[in-house]
Coordinates of C-alpha atoms in Angstrom, one line a residue:
L56 CA -8.7 49.7 -25.1
E57 CA -8.2 49.3 -28.8
V58 CA -9.0 46.0 -30.3
D59 CA -8.9 45.3 -34.0
G60 CA -11.7 43.5 -35.8
H61 CA -9.7 40.3 -36.3
H62 CA -9.0 39.9 -32.6
T63 CA -12.5 40.8 -31.6
V64 CA -13.9 37.9 -33.8
E65 CA -11.2 35.6 -32.5
D66 CA -12.0 36.5 -28.9
V67 CA -15.7 36.1 -29.3
G68 CA -15.0 32.7 -30.9
I69 CA -13.1 31.6 -27.8
V70 CA -15.8 32.7 -25.4
A71 CA -18.5 31.1 -27.6
G72 CA -16.5 27.9 -27.8
Q73 CA -16.3 27.7 -24.1
A74 CA -20.1 28.2 -23.7
F75 CA -20.7 25.7 -26.5
A76 CA -18.4 23.1 -24.9
R77 CA -20.0 23.6 -21.5
A78 CA -23.5 23.3 -22.9
L79 CA -22.5 20.0 -24.6
G80 CA -20.9 18.7 -21.4
D81 CA -17.5 18.6 -23.2
K82 CA -15.2 19.3 -20.2
R83 CA -12.0 18.7 -22.2
G84 CA -13.2 21.2 -24.8
E85 CA -14.2 23.6 -22.1
L86 CA -10.7 23.2 -20.5
S87 CA -9.1 24.2 -23.8
M88 CA -11.3 27.2 -24.1
V89 CA -10.7 28.3 -20.5
S90 CA -7.0 28.1 -21.0
E91 CA -7.3 30.3 -24.0
L92 CA -9.5 32.7 -22.0
M93 CA -6.7 33.0 -19.4
G94 CA -4.4 34.5 -22.0
F95 CA -7.2 36.6 -23.5
Y96 CA -8.1 38.2 -20.2
R97 CA -4.4 38.8 -19.4
K98 CA -4.1 40.6 -22.7
I99 CA -7.1 42.9 -22.1
N100 CA -6.3 43.3 -18.4
E101 CA -9.6 41.8 -17.1
K102 CA -8.4 40.6 -13.7
E103 CA -11.6 39.2 -12.3
K104 CA -12.5 37.2 -15.4
G105 CA -8.9 36.1 -15.7
L106 CA -8.8 34.7 -12.2
E107 CA -12.2 33.1 -12.7
S108 CA -10.8 31.3 -15.7
V109 CA -7.8 30.1 -13.6
S110 CA -10.2 28.7 -10.9
R111 CA -12.4 27.0 -13.5
G112 CA -9.4 25.5 -15.3
I113 CA -7.9 24.1 -12.1
K114 CA -11.4 22.7 -11.2
L115 CA -11.7 21.1 -14.6
I116 CA -8.3 19.5 -14.4
D117 CA -9.4 17.9 -11.1
E118 CA -12.8 16.8 -12.5
L119 CA -11.2 15.2 -15.5
D120 CA -8.5 13.6 -13.4
L121 CA -5.7 15.1 -15.5
R122 CA -3.2 15.9 -12.7
G123 CA 0.2 14.7 -13.7
T124 CA -0.4 15.1 -17.4
V125 CA 1.5 17.4 -19.8
S126 CA -1.9 18.8 -20.8
A127 CA -2.7 19.8 -17.3
A128 CA 0.8 21.2 -16.7
T129 CA 0.3 23.4 -19.7
V130 CA -2.9 24.8 -18.3
Y131 CA -1.2 25.2 -14.9
L132 CA 1.5 27.2 -16.6
N133 CA -1.0 29.4 -18.3
A134 CA -2.9 29.8 -15.0
A135 CA 0.3 30.7 -13.1
T136 CA 1.2 33.3 -15.6
T137 CA -2.3 34.8 -15.4
M138 CA -2.1 34.9 -11.6
K139 CA 1.4 36.5 -11.8
A140 CA 0.1 39.1 -14.3
F141 CA -2.7 40.0 -11.8
G142 CA -0.4 40.5 -8.8
K143 CA -0.7 36.9 -7.4
A144 CA 2.9 35.8 -8.0
E145 CA 3.3 34.1 -4.6
E146 CA 0.1 32.0 -5.1
A147 CA 1.3 31.1 -8.7
L148 CA 4.6 29.6 -7.5
P149 CA 3.1 26.1 -6.6
L150 CA 1.6 25.9 -10.1
Y151 CA 4.9 26.7 -11.7
E152 CA 6.5 24.0 -9.5
E153 CA 3.8 21.5 -10.4
T154 CA 4.3 22.3 -14.1
E155 CA 8.1 21.8 -13.8
N156 CA 7.6 18.4 -12.0
V157 CA 5.2 17.1 -14.7
Y158 CA 7.5 18.4 -17.6
L159 CA 10.5 16.8 -16.0
A160 CA 8.6 13.5 -15.8
H161 CA 7.3 13.5 -19.3
L162 CA 9.3 15.8 -21.6
A163 CA 12.8 15.6 -23.1
P164 CA 15.1 17.9 -21.2
D165 CA 15.6 20.1 -24.3
D166 CA 11.9 20.5 -25.0
A167 CA 11.2 24.2 -25.8
R168 CA 8.3 24.3 -23.3
F169 CA 10.9 24.3 -20.5
G170 CA 12.3 27.6 -21.8
G171 CA 8.9 29.3 -21.5
L172 CA 8.2 27.7 -18.1
Y173 CA 11.6 28.8 -16.6
N174 CA 11.3 32.3 -18.0
N175 CA 7.8 32.8 -16.6
Y176 CA 8.7 31.1 -13.3
A177 CA 11.7 33.5 -12.9
L178 CA 9.5 36.5 -13.5
A179 CA 7.2 35.4 -10.6
L180 CA 10.2 34.7 -8.4
T181 CA 11.5 38.2 -9.1
D182 CA 8.2 39.7 -8.1
V183 CA 8.4 38.0 -4.7
K184 CA 12.1 39.0 -4.3
R185 CA 13.5 35.4 -4.5
F186 CA 16.3 36.7 -6.7
D187 CA 18.8 33.9 -6.4
E188 CA 16.1 31.4 -7.5
A189 CA 15.0 33.7 -10.3
E190 CA 18.5 34.0 -11.7
R191 CA 18.8 30.1 -11.6
M192 CA 15.5 29.8 -13.5
Y193 CA 16.6 32.4 -16.1
K194 CA 19.8 30.4 -16.6
K195 CA 17.9 27.2 -17.0
A196 CA 15.6 28.9 -19.6
L197 CA 18.7 30.1 -21.5
D198 CA 20.2 26.6 -21.5
V199 CA 17.1 25.2 -23.1
M200 CA 16.6 28.1 -25.6
Q201 CA 20.2 27.9 -26.8
K202 CA 19.7 24.2 -27.8
I203 CA 16.5 24.7 -29.8
E204 CA 16.3 25.7 -33.4
H205 CA 15.2 29.4 -33.8
G206 CA 15.4 30.0 -30.0
E207 CA 17.2 33.3 -30.4
A208 CA 14.2 35.6 -29.9
D209 CA 13.1 33.8 -26.8
A210 CA 16.6 33.9 -25.4
A211 CA 16.9 37.6 -26.1
I212 CA 13.7 38.2 -24.2
T213 CA 15.1 36.2 -21.3
Y214 CA 18.3 38.3 -21.3
V215 CA 16.2 41.4 -21.1
N216 CA 14.2 39.9 -18.2
M217 CA 17.5 39.1 -16.5
A218 CA 18.7 42.7 -17.0
H219 CA 15.5 43.8 -15.1
L220 CA 16.2 41.2 -12.4
Y221 CA 19.8 42.6 -11.9
E222 CA 18.4 46.2 -11.9
T223 CA 16.0 45.2 -9.1
W224 CA 18.3 43.0 -7.2
K225 CA 21.9 44.0 -7.3
E226 CA 23.6 47.3 -6.5
E227 CA 26.3 48.2 -8.9
S228 CA 24.6 46.1 -11.5
E229 CA 25.4 48.3 -14.6
D230 CA 27.9 45.8 -16.0
L231 CA 25.5 42.9 -15.6
I232 CA 22.7 44.8 -17.2
S233 CA 24.8 46.0 -20.1
A234 CA 26.1 42.4 -20.7
C235 CA 22.5 41.1 -20.7
M236 CA 21.3 43.8 -23.1
D237 CA 24.3 43.4 -25.4
R238 CA 23.6 39.6 -25.6
A239 CA 19.9 40.3 -26.3
R240 CA 20.8 42.6 -29.2
E241 CA 23.3 40.1 -30.6
L242 CA 20.7 37.4 -30.6
L243 CA 18.1 39.6 -32.3
D244 CA 20.7 40.5 -35.0
T245 CA 21.3 36.8 -35.9

């Protein structure tokens, strides 16, 4: 594992922040730190610590009575993505669903957060071989990303992910894969 000095300091700060928030009894602060730790542990491939952060984050959401809020949904999305990264895609699906329900209730339909949700949700659905649903989620992600300013890079990533979906799912998929990759290149060239 190679970690540069900047990221080491940043990561130590996140862990120290969580410990400080916990010591002060600041559960909201701790929830923010735990959510950051989920991403950090994904990045460094620390499965046990990543999944512990997921459990702690979900517990804090319940203790703080935050269910149904956008803040909680954002933590759920991070938790689901962490679970998916560590081979628990099936268990992550209810968290993606909960995130979608909260976002639908509280966010504008063209909010950029939907794009990230649908792209990550589709990746998990692909892992559990629910290919039709994954394709629908990718299309929903693209619909959002094409409406937001500077959404080209995220849309390109989604097209690459769709190419992987078609490679995994459909026989005789070369034309679909090529179309997705061509569209991704076009978006990156804009």
